[in-house]
Coordinates of C-alpha atoms in Angstrom, one line a residue:
Chain A
X1 CA 91.9 78.7 51.9
X2 CA 92.1 82.6 52.3
X3 CA 91.8 85.6 50.8
X4 CA 94.9 88.2 49.5
X5 CA 94.9 91.2 50.5
X6 CA 94.9 95.3 48.4
X7 CA 94.1 98.3 49.9
X8 CA 94.0 101.5 47.2
X9 CA 93.1 104.0 49.4
X10 CA 93.9 107.1 48.5
X11 CA 95.0 105.8 45.3
X12 CA 93.9 108.5 42.0
X13 CA 92.4 107.0 39.0
X14 CA 92.4 104.5 37.4
X15 CA 95.4 102.5 39.6
X16 CA 92.8 101.0 41.8
X17 CA 90.9 99.2 39.3
X18 CA 94.8 98.5 37.7
X19 CA 96.3 97.3 40.9
X20 CA 93.0 95.4 42.0
X21 CA 93.8 93.2 37.5
X22 CA 97.1 93.0 38.0
X23 CA 96.8 91.6 41.9
X24 CA 93.6 88.8 40.8
X25 CA 96.6 88.0 38.2
X26 CA 98.7 87.2 40.6
X27 CA 96.7 85.1 42.9
X28 CA 97.9 81.3 43.2
X29 CA 95.3 78.4 43.5
X30 CA 95.4 78.6 47.3
X31 CA 94.0 81.9 47.2
X32 CA 90.1 81.9 47.5
X33 CA 90.2 85.8 46.4
X34 CA 91.3 89.7 46.6
X35 CA 89.9 91.7 49.1
X36 CA 90.0 95.2 47.6
X37 CA 90.1 98.4 50.2
X38 CA 89.0 101.4 48.1
X39 CA 88.3 105.2 49.1
X40 CA 87.4 105.8 45.5
X41 CA 83.9 105.5 44.4
X42 CA 84.2 105.1 40.3
X43 CA 86.4 101.8 41.4
X44 CA 83.2 100.3 42.2
X45 CA 81.4 100.4 39.1
X46 CA 84.9 99.1 37.0
X47 CA 86.3 96.7 39.2
X48 CA 83.2 94.3 39.1
X49 CA 83.8 94.1 35.1
X50 CA 87.7 93.6 35.0
X51 CA 87.1 90.6 37.4
X52 CA 84.2 89.5 36.2
X53 CA 86.5 88.7 32.6
X54 CA 88.9 87.1 35.4
X55 CA 86.4 84.6 36.1
X56 CA 85.6 86.0 39.9
X57 CA 82.5 87.5 41.0
X58 CA 82.4 90.8 43.0
X59 CA 80.8 91.6 46.7
X60 CA 80.2 95.1 47.4
X61 CA 79.9 96.7 51.5
X62 CA 80.5 100.0 52.5
X63 CA 82.3 99.9 55.7
X64 CA 83.0 103.5 56.5
X65 CA 82.2 107.0 54.4
X66 CA 83.7 106.8 51.7
X67 CA 85.4 103.3 52.0
X68 CA 83.9 100.0 50.3
X69 CA 85.7 96.9 50.8
X70 CA 84.5 94.5 47.5
X71 CA 85.5 90.9 47.8
X72 CA 86.2 89.3 44.7
X73 CA 85.3 85.5 45.1
X74 CA 86.8 82.7 42.6
X75 CA 83.7 81.3 40.7
X76 CA 83.8 77.5 39.7
Chain B
X1 CA 77.6 94.8 58.5
X2 CA 78.8 94.8 62.0
X3 CA 78.2 98.4 62.2
X4 CA 74.6 98.9 63.1
X5 CA 74.9 99.6 66.6
X6 CA 72.1 101.7 67.4
X7 CA 68.8 100.5 68.4
X8 CA 65.8 101.5 68.1
X9 CA 65.4 103.6 71.8
X10 CA 68.1 105.0 71.5
X11 CA 68.1 107.1 68.6
X12 CA 68.1 110.6 68.1
X13 CA 65.7 112.5 65.5
X14 CA 68.3 113.3 63.7
X15 CA 70.0 109.8 63.1
X16 CA 66.4 108.5 63.1
X17 CA 66.0 110.8 59.3
X18 CA 69.2 110.1 58.6
X19 CA 68.6 106.8 58.5
X20 CA 65.7 106.6 56.6
X21 CA 67.9 108.6 53.4
X22 CA 69.6 105.2 53.8
X23 CA 72.0 106.2 56.0
X24 CA 71.9 104.2 58.4
X25 CA 75.0 101.9 59.2
X26 CA 77.4 104.2 57.7
X27 CA 80.0 105.8 60.2
X28 CA 80.0 109.7 60.5
X29 CA 77.8 110.3 57.8
X30 CA 75.2 112.5 59.9
X31 CA 78.7 115.0 60.3
X32 CA 79.0 114.8 56.7
X33 CA 75.6 115.9 55.6
X34 CA 75.8 118.6 58.4
X35 CA 78.7 120.2 56.5
X36 CA 76.3 119.8 53.3
X37 CA 73.5 121.8 54.9
X38 CA 75.6 124.3 55.9
X39 CA 77.4 124.4 52.5
X40 CA 74.3 124.6 50.8
X41 CA 73.3 127.5 53.1
X42 CA 76.9 129.4 52.3
X43 CA 76.1 129.0 49.0
X44 CA 73.0 130.8 49.0
X45 CA 74.8 133.7 50.8
X46 CA 77.3 134.2 47.9
X47 CA 74.6 133.6 46.0
X48 CA 73.1 136.5 47.4
X49 CA 76.0 138.9 47.9
X50 CA 77.0 138.4 44.5
X51 CA 74.1 138.9 43.3
X52 CA 73.7 142.6 44.9
X53 CA 77.2 143.2 42.6
X54 CA 76.0 141.7 39.3
X55 CA 73.2 139.4 38.5
X56 CA 75.2 137.6 36.0
X57 CA 77.6 136.9 38.5
X58 CA 75.2 135.1 40.8
X59 CA 73.7 133.1 37.4
X60 CA 77.2 131.8 36.6
X61 CA 77.5 131.2 40.3
X62 CA 74.1 128.5 40.4
X63 CA 75.1 127.4 37.1
X64 CA 78.5 126.2 38.3
X65 CA 77.4 124.5 41.1
X66 CA 75.0 122.6 39.3
X67 CA 77.4 121.1 37.1
X68 CA 79.8 120.8 40.4
X69 CA 76.9 119.3 41.8
X70 CA 76.0 116.3 38.6
X71 CA 79.6 116.3 37.3
X72 CA 80.4 114.7 41.3
X73 CA 77.1 112.3 40.7
X74 CA 77.0 110.4 37.6
X75 CA 81.2 110.6 38.4
X76 CA 81.2 111.9 34.9
X77 CA 84.4 111.9 33.7
X78 CA 85.9 112.5 30.2
X79 CA 89.2 111.0 31.0
X80 CA 87.8 107.6 32.1
X81 CA 85.8 107.6 28.6
X82 CA 88.1 108.1 26.2
X83 CA 91.2 105.9 28.7
X84 CA 88.3 102.9 29.7
X85 CA 87.5 102.3 25.6
X86 CA 91.0 101.3 25.3
X87 CA 92.1 99.9 29.3
X88 CA 89.2 98.0 30.0
X89 CA 87.1 97.9 27.0
X90 CA 84.1 99.7 28.9
X91 CA 82.3 101.9 27.3
X92 CA 80.2 103.1 30.5
X93 CA 81.2 106.9 30.3
X94 CA 81.9 106.8 26.4
X95 CA 77.9 106.3 26.1
X96 CA 76.5 108.9 28.4
X97 CA 79.7 111.9 26.6
X98 CA 77.7 111.2 23.6
X99 CA 74.2 111.3 25.1
X100 CA 75.0 114.5 26.5
X101 CA 76.3 115.6 22.8
X102 CA 73.3 114.6 21.4
X103 CA 71.2 116.5 24.0
X104 CA 73.1 119.3 22.1
X105 CA 72.9 119.1 19.4
X106 CA 69.6 119.0 19.3
X107 CA 69.6 122.8 21.4
X108 CA 72.4 124.2 20.0
X109 CA 70.9 123.9 16.6
X110 CA 67.8 125.6 17.6
X111 CA 69.5 128.4 19.1
X112 CA 71.9 128.8 16.3
X113 CA 68.9 128.6 13.8
X114 CA 67.6 131.5 15.7
X115 CA 70.5 134.1 15.6
X116 CA 71.5 133.1 12.2
X117 CA 68.6 132.6 9.8
X118 CA 70.9 131.8 6.8
X119 CA 73.8 129.5 6.8
X120 CA 74.9 129.8 3.6
X121 CA 75.8 133.3 3.6
X122 CA 79.1 133.0 5.3
X123 CA 77.9 134.0 8.9
X124 CA 78.9 132.8 12.3
X125 CA 76.9 132.2 15.2
X126 CA 78.0 134.6 18.0
X127 CA 79.7 133.1 21.1
X128 CA 79.1 129.1 19.7
X129 CA 82.1 127.2 19.3
X130 CA 83.6 127.5 16.1
X131 CA 87.8 127.2 16.2
X132 CA 90.1 127.7 13.7
X133 CA 90.6 124.4 12.5
X134 CA 94.0 123.2 12.2
X135 CA 97.5 121.4 13.0
X136 CA 97.3 122.8 16.6
X137 CA 94.2 121.6 17.3
X138 CA 95.4 118.1 16.3
X139 CA 98.6 118.6 18.8
X140 CA 96.9 120.6 21.4
X141 CA 93.6 117.6 20.8
X142 CA 97.1 115.0 21.6
X143 CA 98.5 116.3 24.3
X144 CA 95.3 117.2 26.2
X145 CA 94.4 113.5 25.6
X146 CA 98.1 112.7 27.2
X147 CA 97.8 114.3 29.8
X148 CA 94.1 113.8 30.9
X149 CA 95.1 110.2 31.2
X150 CA 98.5 110.4 33.1
X151 CA 96.9 113.4 35.4
X152 CA 94.3 110.7 36.6
X153 CA 91.5 113.7 35.0
X154 CA 90.7 116.4 32.6
X155 CA 89.6 119.6 33.2
X156 CA 86.4 119.6 34.6
X157 CA 87.3 115.8 36.4
X158 CA 90.4 117.8 38.1
X159 CA 88.0 120.8 39.0
X160 CA 85.0 118.1 40.3
X161 CA 87.2 116.3 42.4
X162 CA 89.2 119.1 44.3
X163 CA 85.5 119.5 45.4
X164 CA 85.1 116.1 46.5
X165 CA 89.0 116.0 48.9
X166 CA 91.6 114.4 46.1
X167 CA 95.0 116.8 46.8
X168 CA 96.3 115.1 43.3
X169 CA 93.6 116.8 41.4
X170 CA 94.8 120.6 43.3
X171 CA 97.9 119.4 42.1
X172 CA 96.8 118.8 38.5
X173 CA 95.2 122.3 38.6
X174 CA 98.2 124.0 39.4
X175 CA 100.1 122.0 35.9
X176 CA 97.1 122.9 34.4
X177 CA 97.2 126.9 35.6
X178 CA 101.3 127.0 34.2
X179 CA 100.8 125.1 30.7
X180 CA 98.3 127.5 30.4
X181 CA 101.1 129.9 31.1
X182 CA 103.8 129.0 28.4
X183 CA 101.1 128.2 25.8
X184 CA 100.4 132.3 26.7
X185 CA 104.0 132.3 26.1
X186 CA 103.8 130.9 22.9
X187 CA 100.7 131.5 21.4
X188 CA 102.4 134.5 19.0
X189 CA 104.3 132.3 16.9
X190 CA 101.4 129.2 16.9
X191 CA 99.4 132.6 15.9
X192 CA 101.6 133.1 12.6
X193 CA 102.3 130.1 12.1
X194 CA 99.2 127.9 12.3
X195 CA 96.1 129.9 13.5
X196 CA 95.7 133.5 12.2
X197 CA 94.9 131.5 8.1
X198 CA 93.4 127.9 9.8
X199 CA 89.5 127.6 8.6
X200 CA 86.6 128.3 10.9
X201 CA 84.6 125.5 9.7
X202 CA 80.7 125.5 10.9
X203 CA 78.8 122.9 8.8
X204 CA 75.7 124.5 8.8
X205 CA 77.3 127.0 6.3
X206 CA 78.0 124.1 3.6
X207 CA 74.9 121.9 5.0
X208 CA 72.4 124.1 5.9
X209 CA 70.9 123.7 9.6
X210 CA 69.4 120.4 8.9
X211 CA 72.3 118.6 6.8
X212 CA 74.3 119.4 9.5
X213 CA 72.1 118.2 12.8
X214 CA 71.4 115.2 10.3
X215 CA 75.4 114.5 9.9
X216 CA 76.6 114.5 13.6
X217 CA 73.7 113.2 15.0
X218 CA 74.7 110.3 12.4
X219 CA 78.7 110.4 13.6
X220 CA 77.4 110.6 17.7
X221 CA 75.5 107.3 15.9
X222 CA 78.8 105.4 14.3
X223 CA 80.4 106.3 17.5
X224 CA 78.0 104.8 19.5
X225 CA 77.6 101.6 18.0
X226 CA 81.3 101.6 17.4
X227 CA 81.7 101.6 21.3
X228 CA 78.5 98.6 21.8
X229 CA 80.9 96.6 19.1
X230 CA 84.3 97.0 21.2
X231 CA 82.9 96.9 24.4
X232 CA 81.1 93.0 23.4
X233 CA 84.4 92.1 21.9
X234 CA 86.0 92.6 25.3
X235 CA 83.7 90.6 27.0
X236 CA 81.0 90.4 29.9
X237 CA 80.1 94.1 31.2
X238 CA 78.7 93.9 34.9
X239 CA 75.7 96.5 35.2
X240 CA 75.9 98.8 38.2
X241 CA 73.6 97.5 40.4
X242 CA 70.3 98.2 40.4
X243 CA 68.2 100.9 43.0
X244 CA 66.7 99.2 45.4
X245 CA 63.7 101.2 46.7
X246 CA 61.0 100.7 49.7
X247 CA 58.8 98.2 49.8
X248 CA 56.1 101.0 51.5
X249 CA 54.0 102.2 48.9
X250 CA 53.4 105.7 51.5
X251 CA 54.0 108.8 49.6
X252 CA 57.1 109.8 52.8
X253 CA 58.7 106.4 51.8
X254 CA 58.3 107.0 48.0
X255 CA 59.7 110.6 49.0
X256 CA 62.4 108.5 50.2
X257 CA 63.6 107.2 47.6
X258 CA 63.6 110.1 45.4
X259 CA 66.2 112.3 47.8
X260 CA 68.0 108.7 48.1
X261 CA 68.4 108.4 44.1
X262 CA 69.5 112.5 43.4
X263 CA 71.9 112.9 46.9
X264 CA 72.7 109.3 47.7
X265 CA 73.1 107.1 45.0
X266 CA 75.7 107.7 42.1
X267 CA 73.9 108.3 39.0
X268 CA 74.7 106.2 35.7
X269 CA 76.7 108.4 33.2
X270 CA 74.0 108.5 30.4
X271 CA 72.0 110.3 33.4
X272 CA 74.9 112.7 33.9
X273 CA 75.3 113.2 30.7
X274 CA 71.9 114.1 29.7
X275 CA 72.2 116.6 32.6
X276 CA 74.8 118.2 31.5
X277 CA 74.1 118.7 27.7
X278 CA 71.0 120.6 28.9
X279 CA 72.4 122.5 31.2
X280 CA 75.0 123.5 27.9
X281 CA 71.8 124.7 26.7
X282 CA 70.8 126.2 29.0
X283 CA 73.4 128.2 29.6
X284 CA 74.4 128.9 25.8
X285 CA 70.5 130.9 25.8
X286 CA 71.3 132.6 28.3
X287 CA 75.2 133.9 27.5
X288 CA 77.7 131.4 26.2
X289 CA 78.8 127.7 26.0
X290 CA 79.7 126.0 29.4
X291 CA 83.7 126.4 29.0
X292 CA 86.2 127.2 30.9
X293 CA 89.9 126.7 30.5
X294 CA 89.6 130.8 28.9
X295 CA 89.4 131.7 32.6
X296 CA 91.8 129.3 33.5
X297 CA 93.9 131.1 31.2
X298 CA 93.1 134.6 32.1
X299 CA 94.4 133.7 36.1
X300 CA 97.6 132.2 35.0
X301 CA 98.2 134.8 31.7
X302 CA 97.3 138.1 34.5
X303 CA 99.1 136.5 36.7
X304 CA 102.7 136.1 34.2
X305 CA 102.1 139.6 32.8
X306 CA 101.7 140.7 36.4
X307 CA 105.0 139.4 37.4
X308 CA 106.4 141.2 34.2
X309 CA 107.2 137.3 32.9
X310 CA 104.1 136.9 30.7
X311 CA 103.0 137.3 26.8
X312 CA 101.9 140.7 26.8
X313 CA 99.5 140.9 24.6
X314 CA 98.3 137.8 22.0
X315 CA 98.0 138.3 17.9
X316 CA 93.9 138.1 17.7
X317 CA 93.2 136.2 20.5
X318 CA 90.1 138.7 21.5
X319 CA 88.4 138.3 18.3
X320 CA 87.6 134.1 18.8
X321 CA 85.3 132.7 20.4
X322 CA 85.4 129.4 23.2
X323 CA 87.8 129.5 25.6
X324 CA 91.0 130.8 23.3
X325 CA 93.9 132.5 26.0
X326 CA 92.6 135.8 27.8
X327 CA 95.8 137.8 29.6
X328 CA 92.0 140.0 31.0
X329 CA 92.1 143.0 32.2
X330 CA 93.4 143.1 36.0
X331 CA 90.4 142.7 37.9
X332 CA 89.8 139.6 39.4
X333 CA 86.3 139.2 40.1
X334 CA 84.2 138.6 36.7
X335 CA 81.2 135.8 36.1
X336 CA 83.8 133.0 34.8
X337 CA 85.4 133.3 38.3
X338 CA 82.3 131.8 39.9
X339 CA 81.1 129.5 37.8
X340 CA 84.7 127.8 38.3
X341 CA 84.1 128.2 41.7
X342 CA 80.9 127.2 42.2
X343 CA 81.9 124.3 40.1
X344 CA 84.4 123.0 42.7
X345 CA 81.7 123.5 45.4
X346 CA 78.8 122.4 44.0
X347 CA 80.7 119.3 43.8
X348 CA 82.1 119.6 47.3
X349 CA 77.5 119.7 48.6
X350 CA 77.0 116.4 45.9
X351 CA 80.0 114.8 47.7
X352 CA 79.8 115.9 51.5
X353 CA 75.2 115.2 51.1
X354 CA 76.4 111.4 49.5
X355 CA 79.4 110.8 52.1
X356 CA 81.6 110.5 49.9
X357 CA 83.5 113.7 50.5
X358 CA 87.5 113.2 51.7
X359 CA 91.0 114.5 51.7
X360 CA 92.8 111.7 49.7
X361 CA 96.4 111.6 49.7
X362 CA 98.7 109.8 47.7
X363 CA 100.6 107.6 48.9
X364 CA 103.3 107.9 46.2
X365 CA 105.0 110.7 45.2
X366 CA 105.3 109.7 41.5
X367 CA 101.4 110.6 41.1
X368 CA 102.3 114.1 42.9
X369 CA 104.8 113.9 39.4
X370 CA 102.3 113.2 37.8
X371 CA 99.1 115.1 38.5
X372 CA 101.8 117.9 38.0
X373 CA 103.1 116.9 34.5
X374 CA 99.6 115.8 33.1
X375 CA 97.8 118.8 33.8
X376 CA 100.8 120.4 32.1
X377 CA 99.8 118.8 28.8
X378 CA 96.9 119.6 29.8
X379 CA 97.0 123.3 29.7
X380 CA 99.6 123.6 27.5
X381 CA 97.5 121.2 24.9
X382 CA 94.3 123.3 26.1
X383 CA 95.6 126.4 24.9
X384 CA 96.6 125.2 21.9
X385 CA 92.9 123.7 21.0
X386 CA 91.5 127.1 22.5
X387 CA 89.4 124.6 24.6
X388 CA 89.2 121.7 27.0
X389 CA 87.2 118.4 26.2
X390 CA 84.5 121.0 27.6
X391 CA 84.9 124.1 25.3
X392 CA 86.8 122.0 22.6
X393 CA 85.3 119.2 22.5
X394 CA 81.4 118.9 24.5
X395 CA 80.6 122.4 23.4
X396 CA 81.9 122.5 20.1
X397 CA 80.6 119.2 18.5
X398 CA 77.1 120.5 19.4
X399 CA 78.2 124.3 18.0
X400 CA 78.1 122.1 14.2
X401 CA 81.9 123.0 13.8
X402 CA 84.5 120.3 12.5
X403 CA 87.5 121.7 15.2
X404 CA 85.1 119.5 17.9
X405 CA 85.4 116.2 15.9
X406 CA 88.9 116.8 14.8
X407 CA 89.9 117.1 19.0
X408 CA 88.0 114.1 19.4
X409 CA 90.2 112.2 16.9
X410 CA 93.4 114.0 18.2
X411 CA 92.3 113.0 22.1
X412 CA 91.4 109.3 21.9
X413 CA 94.8 109.3 19.8
X414 CA 96.6 111.3 23.1
X415 CA 94.4 109.5 25.4
X416 CA 96.0 105.4 23.6
X417 CA 99.2 106.9 23.9
X418 CA 98.2 108.1 27.7
X419 CA 97.1 104.1 28.3
X420 CA 100.4 102.9 27.1
X421 CA 102.5 105.6 29.7
X422 CA 100.7 105.2 32.5
X423 CA 100.9 101.1 32.0
X424 CA 104.6 101.4 32.8
X425 CA 104.2 103.2 36.1
X426 CA 103.8 101.1 38.8

């Protein structure tokens, strides 16, 4: 069980969110979830909702200024 | 989580102050807050210097700073307001836009009723964004809608993201100026074919002030209900995380929480919309509604005319309000220049204080093409429609002008097309 990683730093709106959704759809059964690294603050408001609709819960952690790690875990 | 290396005894007073503001454990933030304080001092120096030259320029500098600050804090984005309805089934930003329009409508109505006590005589309120309505409005709106989604931000969005350090947004601005320059070259053709014989429809002329406000508010309410219904069909919506205030009841703790809410935490979209709507009313009270595409066109057309490749003169444009194209008079300095750069600077100040400033460089080359191409489409569309999402929409619907609604519908169509395009670009 492991987390896939996705680095979307530097991306323009709305690609951080779109790439996250694509990556979530590609996850395999053995993946626990997805770890997204972003510097795009608006993504913090859109990703949790999109992830929830695909069955993942989001945990946001600030890792630098401005940088966030969003941990998306499959909810059972 | 592993970043809290400070121990209580090694803290400098500066670090303790930052920690109190909720910055503890955030790397590199003290430098950003320091930059923010310097930026505020610079903004004040510019204010004082400009005030000596002309009071109006100083006033518009202050308005620009305020608009930029609020746009950044609430991440207010018209492109995402329209796009996220289609792309995500999420109405967060559109709800903020609708509230801003409602606030603007209430304020504008009071002002316009004062300027034009009897609207049924056919007079139009001076400076309100009641623009010629025709096919150019529709085409302009569709092009603008496509451009803003492809570029990842509309004109105001690009302006505030320039201040946040998004390199692509500077490319968008370049594209917008190119688009406006091209629009200038075709303006006289459009004037003859469509704009000159298009009606300027102000709702109070037929409905009276009260009726026009009622119809506008009802329209906004219906739009709000549609957004809610659409969102409910699209699945769950996770609300923005709640603000966790301090447990302490002291004055210092409360003050700290207030500062955090304003400067550090992102504002909700509805808070941003309400404040922007209010600022728009204030600006109309002071001079004219918010909008700045006309000023951007003054740079683009002034430059191309100076180069000898510009449109020369524009038929009828000087008689139109709002953001109609403008060739300028050869002077660079004017009050609108300070509004636009005030917005960039205000956004920069907001971004550094919240620790959200960063030079962000897209890794894929195609993003620069998108920014330039989307920007050019936006610039041309704004030239045709005589305004962007601000002048032809956010200031036009509150002007009780029919062209605002038509432009909004065209924007929605364009945003839908734009959404189809970006989903095909990896």
